[in-house]
mmCIF file of C-alpha atoms in Angstrom:
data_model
loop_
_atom_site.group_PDB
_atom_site.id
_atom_site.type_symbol
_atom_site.label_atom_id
_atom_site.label_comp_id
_atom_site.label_asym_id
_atom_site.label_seq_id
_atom_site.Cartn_x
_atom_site.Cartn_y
_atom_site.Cartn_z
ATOM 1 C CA UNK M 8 -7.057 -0.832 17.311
ATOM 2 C CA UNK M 9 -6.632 -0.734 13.309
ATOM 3 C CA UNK M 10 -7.052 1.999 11.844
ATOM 4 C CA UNK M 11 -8.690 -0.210 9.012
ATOM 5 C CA UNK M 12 -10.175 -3.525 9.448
ATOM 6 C CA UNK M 13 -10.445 -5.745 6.334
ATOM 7 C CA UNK M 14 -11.704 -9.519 6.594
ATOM 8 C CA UNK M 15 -8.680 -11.617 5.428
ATOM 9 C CA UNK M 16 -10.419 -13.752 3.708
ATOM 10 C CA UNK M 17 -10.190 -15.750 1.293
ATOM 11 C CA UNK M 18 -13.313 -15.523 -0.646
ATOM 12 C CA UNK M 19 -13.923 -18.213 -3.186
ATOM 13 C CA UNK M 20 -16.282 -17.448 -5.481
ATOM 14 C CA UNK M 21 -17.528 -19.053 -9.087
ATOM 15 C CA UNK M 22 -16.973 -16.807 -12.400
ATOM 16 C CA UNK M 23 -20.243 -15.105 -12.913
ATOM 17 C CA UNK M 24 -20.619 -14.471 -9.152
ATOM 18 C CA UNK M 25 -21.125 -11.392 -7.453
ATOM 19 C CA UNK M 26 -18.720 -10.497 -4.562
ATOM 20 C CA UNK M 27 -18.823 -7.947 -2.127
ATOM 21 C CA UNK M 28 -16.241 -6.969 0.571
ATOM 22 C CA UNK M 29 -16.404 -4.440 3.311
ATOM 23 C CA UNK M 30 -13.979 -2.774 5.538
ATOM 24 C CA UNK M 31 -14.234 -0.165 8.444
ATOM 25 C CA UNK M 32 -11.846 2.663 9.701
ATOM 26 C CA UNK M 33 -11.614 3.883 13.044
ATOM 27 C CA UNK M 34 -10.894 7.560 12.702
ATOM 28 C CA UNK M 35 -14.224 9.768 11.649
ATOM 29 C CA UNK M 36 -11.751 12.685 10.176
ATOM 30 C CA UNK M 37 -10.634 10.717 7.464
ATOM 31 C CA UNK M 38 -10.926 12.365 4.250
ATOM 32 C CA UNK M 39 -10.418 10.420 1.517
ATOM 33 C CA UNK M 40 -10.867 6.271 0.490
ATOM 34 C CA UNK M 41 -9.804 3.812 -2.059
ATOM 35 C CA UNK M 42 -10.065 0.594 -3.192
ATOM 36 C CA UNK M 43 -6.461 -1.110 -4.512
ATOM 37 C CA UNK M 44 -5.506 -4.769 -6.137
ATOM 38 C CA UNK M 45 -2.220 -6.220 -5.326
ATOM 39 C CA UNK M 46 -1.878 -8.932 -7.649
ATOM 40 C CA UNK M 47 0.900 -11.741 -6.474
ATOM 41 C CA UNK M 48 4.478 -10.601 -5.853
ATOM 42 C CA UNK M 49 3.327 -7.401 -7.588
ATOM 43 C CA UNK M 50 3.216 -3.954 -6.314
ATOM 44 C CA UNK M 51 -0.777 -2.541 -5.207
ATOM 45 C CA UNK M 52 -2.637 -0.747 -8.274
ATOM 46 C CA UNK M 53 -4.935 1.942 -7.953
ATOM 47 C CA UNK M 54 -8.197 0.576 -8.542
ATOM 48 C CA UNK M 55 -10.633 3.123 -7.766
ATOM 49 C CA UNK M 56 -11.247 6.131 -5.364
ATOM 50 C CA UNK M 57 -14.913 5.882 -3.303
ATOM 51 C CA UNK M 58 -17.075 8.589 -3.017
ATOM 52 C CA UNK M 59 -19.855 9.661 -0.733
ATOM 53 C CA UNK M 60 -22.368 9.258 -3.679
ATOM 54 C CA UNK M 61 -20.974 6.329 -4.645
ATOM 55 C CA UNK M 62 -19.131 5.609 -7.505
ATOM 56 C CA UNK M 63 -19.371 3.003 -10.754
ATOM 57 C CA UNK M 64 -16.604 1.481 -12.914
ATOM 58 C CA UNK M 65 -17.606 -0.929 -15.079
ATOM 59 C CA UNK M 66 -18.759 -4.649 -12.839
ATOM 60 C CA UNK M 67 -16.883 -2.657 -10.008
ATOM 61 C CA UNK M 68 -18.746 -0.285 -7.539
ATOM 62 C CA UNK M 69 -17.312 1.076 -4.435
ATOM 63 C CA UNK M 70 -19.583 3.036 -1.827
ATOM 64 C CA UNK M 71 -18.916 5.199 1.489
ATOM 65 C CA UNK M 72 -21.111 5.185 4.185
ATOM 66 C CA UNK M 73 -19.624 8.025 6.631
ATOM 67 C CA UNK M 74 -22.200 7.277 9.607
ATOM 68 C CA UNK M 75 -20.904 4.104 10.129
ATOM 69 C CA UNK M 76 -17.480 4.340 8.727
ATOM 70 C CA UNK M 77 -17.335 1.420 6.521
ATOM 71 C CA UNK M 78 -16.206 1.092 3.050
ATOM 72 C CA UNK M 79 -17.754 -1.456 0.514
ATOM 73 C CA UNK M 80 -16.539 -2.984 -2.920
ATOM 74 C CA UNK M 81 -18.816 -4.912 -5.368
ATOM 75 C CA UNK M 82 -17.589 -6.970 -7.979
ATOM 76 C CA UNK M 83 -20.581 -8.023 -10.628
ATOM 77 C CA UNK M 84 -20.029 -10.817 -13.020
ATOM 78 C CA UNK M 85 -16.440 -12.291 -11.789
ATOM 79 C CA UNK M 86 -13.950 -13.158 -13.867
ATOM 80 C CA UNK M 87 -10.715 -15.130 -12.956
ATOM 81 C CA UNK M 88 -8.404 -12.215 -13.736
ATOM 82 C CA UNK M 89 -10.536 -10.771 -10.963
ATOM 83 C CA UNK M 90 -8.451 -12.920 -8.470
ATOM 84 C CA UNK M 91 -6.129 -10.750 -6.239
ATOM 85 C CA UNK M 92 -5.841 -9.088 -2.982
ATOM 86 C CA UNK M 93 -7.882 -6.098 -2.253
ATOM 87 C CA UNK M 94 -6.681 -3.542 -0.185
ATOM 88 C CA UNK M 95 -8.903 -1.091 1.646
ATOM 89 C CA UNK M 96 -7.171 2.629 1.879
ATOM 90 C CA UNK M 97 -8.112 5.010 4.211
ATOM 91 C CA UNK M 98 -6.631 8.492 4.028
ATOM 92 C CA UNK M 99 -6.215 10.940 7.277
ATOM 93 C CA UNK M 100 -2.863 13.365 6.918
ATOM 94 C CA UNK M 101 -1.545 10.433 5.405
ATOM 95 C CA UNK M 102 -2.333 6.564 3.837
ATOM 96 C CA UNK M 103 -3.610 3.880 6.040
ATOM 97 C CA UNK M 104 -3.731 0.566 4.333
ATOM 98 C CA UNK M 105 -6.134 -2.582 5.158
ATOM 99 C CA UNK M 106 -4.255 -6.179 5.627
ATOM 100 C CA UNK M 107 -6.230 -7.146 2.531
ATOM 101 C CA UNK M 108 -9.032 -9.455 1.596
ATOM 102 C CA UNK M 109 -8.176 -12.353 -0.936
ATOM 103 C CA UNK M 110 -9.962 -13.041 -3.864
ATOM 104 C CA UNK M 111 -10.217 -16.391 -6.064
ATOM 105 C CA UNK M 112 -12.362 -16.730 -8.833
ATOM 106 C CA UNK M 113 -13.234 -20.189 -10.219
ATOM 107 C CA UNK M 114 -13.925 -21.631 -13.068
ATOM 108 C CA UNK E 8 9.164 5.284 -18.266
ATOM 109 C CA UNK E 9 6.437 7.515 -16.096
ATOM 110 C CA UNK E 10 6.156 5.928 -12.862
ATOM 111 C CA UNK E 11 8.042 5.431 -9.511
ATOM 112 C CA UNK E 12 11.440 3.390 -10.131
ATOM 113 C CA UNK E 13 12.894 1.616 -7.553
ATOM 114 C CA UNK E 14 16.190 0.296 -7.510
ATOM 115 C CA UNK E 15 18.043 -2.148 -7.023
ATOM 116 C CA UNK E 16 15.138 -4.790 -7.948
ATOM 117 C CA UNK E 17 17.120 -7.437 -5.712
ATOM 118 C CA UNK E 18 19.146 -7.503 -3.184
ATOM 119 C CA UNK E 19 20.803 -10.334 -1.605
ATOM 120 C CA UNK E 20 23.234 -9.103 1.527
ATOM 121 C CA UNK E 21 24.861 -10.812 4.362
ATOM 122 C CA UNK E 22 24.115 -9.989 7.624
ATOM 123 C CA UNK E 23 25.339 -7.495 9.810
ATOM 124 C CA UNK E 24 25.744 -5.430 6.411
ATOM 125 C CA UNK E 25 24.491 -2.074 5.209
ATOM 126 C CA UNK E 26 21.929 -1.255 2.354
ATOM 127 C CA UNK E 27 20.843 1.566 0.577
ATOM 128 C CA UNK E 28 17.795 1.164 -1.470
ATOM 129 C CA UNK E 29 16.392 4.162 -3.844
ATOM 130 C CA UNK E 30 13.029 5.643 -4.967
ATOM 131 C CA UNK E 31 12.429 8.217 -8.007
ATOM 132 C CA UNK E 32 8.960 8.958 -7.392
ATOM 133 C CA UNK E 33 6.776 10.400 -9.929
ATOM 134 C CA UNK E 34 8.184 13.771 -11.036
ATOM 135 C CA UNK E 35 6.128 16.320 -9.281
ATOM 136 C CA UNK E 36 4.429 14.463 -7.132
ATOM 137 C CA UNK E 37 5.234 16.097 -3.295
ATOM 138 C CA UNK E 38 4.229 12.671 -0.981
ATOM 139 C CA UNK E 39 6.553 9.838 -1.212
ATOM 140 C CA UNK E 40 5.966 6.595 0.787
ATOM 141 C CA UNK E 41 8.077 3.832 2.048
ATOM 142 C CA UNK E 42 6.649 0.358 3.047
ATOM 143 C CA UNK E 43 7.877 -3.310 4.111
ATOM 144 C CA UNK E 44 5.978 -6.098 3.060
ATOM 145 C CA UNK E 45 6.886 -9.537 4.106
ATOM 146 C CA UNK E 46 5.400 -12.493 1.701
ATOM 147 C CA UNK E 47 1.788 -13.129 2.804
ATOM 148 C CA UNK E 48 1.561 -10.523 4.780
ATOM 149 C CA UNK E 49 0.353 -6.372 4.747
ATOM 150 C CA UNK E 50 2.242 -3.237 3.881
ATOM 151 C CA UNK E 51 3.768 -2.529 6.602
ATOM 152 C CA UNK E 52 4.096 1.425 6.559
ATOM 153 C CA UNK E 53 7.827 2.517 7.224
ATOM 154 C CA UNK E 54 8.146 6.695 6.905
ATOM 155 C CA UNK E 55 6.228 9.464 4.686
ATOM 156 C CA UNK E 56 7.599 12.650 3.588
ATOM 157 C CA UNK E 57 5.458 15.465 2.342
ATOM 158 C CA UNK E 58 7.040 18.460 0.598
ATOM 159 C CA UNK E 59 9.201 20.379 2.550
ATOM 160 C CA UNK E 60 7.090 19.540 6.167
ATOM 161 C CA UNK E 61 9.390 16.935 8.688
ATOM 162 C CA UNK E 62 8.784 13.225 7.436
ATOM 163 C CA UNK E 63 6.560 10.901 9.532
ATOM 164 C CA UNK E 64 9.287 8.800 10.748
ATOM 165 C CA UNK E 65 6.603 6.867 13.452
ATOM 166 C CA UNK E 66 6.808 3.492 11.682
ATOM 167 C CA UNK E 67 10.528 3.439 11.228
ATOM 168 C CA UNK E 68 11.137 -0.449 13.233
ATOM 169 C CA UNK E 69 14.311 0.797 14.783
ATOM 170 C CA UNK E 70 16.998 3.267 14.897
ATOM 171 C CA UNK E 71 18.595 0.981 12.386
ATOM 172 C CA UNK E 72 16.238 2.331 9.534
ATOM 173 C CA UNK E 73 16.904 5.674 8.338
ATOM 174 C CA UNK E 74 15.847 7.902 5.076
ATOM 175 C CA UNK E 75 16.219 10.651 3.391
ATOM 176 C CA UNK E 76 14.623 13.001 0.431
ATOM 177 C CA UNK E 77 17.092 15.236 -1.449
ATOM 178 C CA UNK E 78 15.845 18.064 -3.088
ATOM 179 C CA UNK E 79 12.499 16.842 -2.970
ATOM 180 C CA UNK E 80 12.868 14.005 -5.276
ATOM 181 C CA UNK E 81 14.814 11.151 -5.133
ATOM 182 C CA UNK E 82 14.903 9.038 -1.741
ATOM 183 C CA UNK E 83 17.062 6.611 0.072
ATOM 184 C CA UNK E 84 16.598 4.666 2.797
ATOM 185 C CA UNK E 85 19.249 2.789 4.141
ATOM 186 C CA UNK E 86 19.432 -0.017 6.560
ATOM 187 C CA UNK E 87 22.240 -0.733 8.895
ATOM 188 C CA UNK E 88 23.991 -4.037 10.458
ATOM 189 C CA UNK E 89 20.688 -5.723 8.371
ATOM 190 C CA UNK E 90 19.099 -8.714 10.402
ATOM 191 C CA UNK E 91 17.530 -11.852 9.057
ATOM 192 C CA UNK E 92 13.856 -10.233 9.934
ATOM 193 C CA UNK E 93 14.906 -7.363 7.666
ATOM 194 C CA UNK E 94 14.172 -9.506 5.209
ATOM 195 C CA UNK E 95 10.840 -8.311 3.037
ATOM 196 C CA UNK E 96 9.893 -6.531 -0.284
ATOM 197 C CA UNK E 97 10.229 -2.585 0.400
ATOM 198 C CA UNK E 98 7.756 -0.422 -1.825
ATOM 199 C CA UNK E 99 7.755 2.950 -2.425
ATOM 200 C CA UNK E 100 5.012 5.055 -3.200
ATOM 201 C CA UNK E 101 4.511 8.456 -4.630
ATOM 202 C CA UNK E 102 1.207 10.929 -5.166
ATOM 203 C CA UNK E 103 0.783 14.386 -6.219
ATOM 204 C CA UNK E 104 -0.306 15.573 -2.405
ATOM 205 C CA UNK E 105 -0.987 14.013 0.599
ATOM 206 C CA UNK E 106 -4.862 13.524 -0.466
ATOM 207 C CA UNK E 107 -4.133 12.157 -4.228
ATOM 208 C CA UNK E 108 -4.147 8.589 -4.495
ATOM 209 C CA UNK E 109 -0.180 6.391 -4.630
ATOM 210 C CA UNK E 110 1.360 5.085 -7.184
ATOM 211 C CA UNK E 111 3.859 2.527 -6.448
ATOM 212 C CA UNK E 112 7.002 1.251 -8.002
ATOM 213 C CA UNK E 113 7.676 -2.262 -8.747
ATOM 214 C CA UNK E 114 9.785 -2.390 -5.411
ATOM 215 C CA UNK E 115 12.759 -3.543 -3.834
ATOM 216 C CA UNK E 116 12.731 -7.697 -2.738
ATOM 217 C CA UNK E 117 15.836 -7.457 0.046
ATOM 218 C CA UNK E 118 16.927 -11.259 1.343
ATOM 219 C CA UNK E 119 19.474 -11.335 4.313
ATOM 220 C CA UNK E 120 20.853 -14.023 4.581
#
């Protein structure tokens, strides 16, 4: 089993729309999670850590439900820069990444 | 500048040959990462070291991939008598501890050919 499970996706979504994604880790020790974009042929950027208490940044807003081990990302008011691969990271004595679920944003 | 440089930025080899590819993480960051990513596909995590602890060598894909991490900087890893499937971008990552979040470098894209 994975130690993160991400649906692959691709999610197609009009600008304006509001996306969520979801992904779930296997081991109940881990102690820290993040959200991350890989862009294209680029390298994964940081895009935000997740808290417990959930946490706010901007349209984006990540929350951590420990009970049932999943991790969520919202994305309010999508815009086509928005479009990218997002990569669920899980964090137990060292980084476990998600395969990634794609984004597109339309016009 | 600031972040994790990788070089070379391309590397076209035959196969059967050696490579040596290099990460300067962050300075004073103590975790440093090494993935394979092949196009479409997920990281693929390769080896971790952490300070001065023994690396995490468990997702090295055979004895034909090695690194290293002099003086808890700089870091090579080398691939011998490459194969076709060695083919892939390889990203390196760096963080301040093992619980801070990675910054990568713009990678390494490695075509055997």
């Amino acid at each position: 089993r994975k130690e993160v499970e991400q649906d692959p996706g691709p999610f197609n979504v009009p600008e304006g729309a509001t996306v969520a994604f979801n992904c779930t880790y296997s081991n109940s020790a881990s102690q820290s999670f993040f959200w991350y974009r890989q862009d294209c042929r680029k390298e994964p950027k940081l895009l935000m850590s997740v808290y417990s208490s959930g946490n706010e940044d901007g349209r984006f807003t990540a929350q951590l439900n420990r009970a049932s081990q999943y991790i969520s990302l919202l994305i309010r008011d999508s815009k086509l820069s928005d479009s990218a691969t997002y990569l669920c990271v899980v964090n137990k004595e060292r980084f476990y990444f998600g395969s990634g679920t794609k984004l597109n944003v339309k016009p | 500048g600031a972040g994790v440089s990788q070089s070379p930025s391309n590397k076209v080899t035959e196969k059967g040959k050696d490579v040596e590819l290099r990460c300067d993480p962050i300075s004073g960051h103590t975790a440093l990462y090494w993935y394979r990513q092949s196009l479409g596909q997920g990281l693929e995590f390769l080896i971790y070291f952490q300070g001065n602890s023994a690396p995490d060598k468990s997702g090295l894909p055979s004895d034909r991939f090695s690194a290293e991490r002099t003086g808890g900087s700089v870091s090579t890893l080398t691939i011998q008598r490459t194969q076709q499937e060695d083919s892939a971008v390889y990203l390196c990552a760096s963080s301040l501890d093992k619980n801070q979040p990675q910054h990568f470098g713009d990678g390494t894209r490695l075509s055997i050919l």
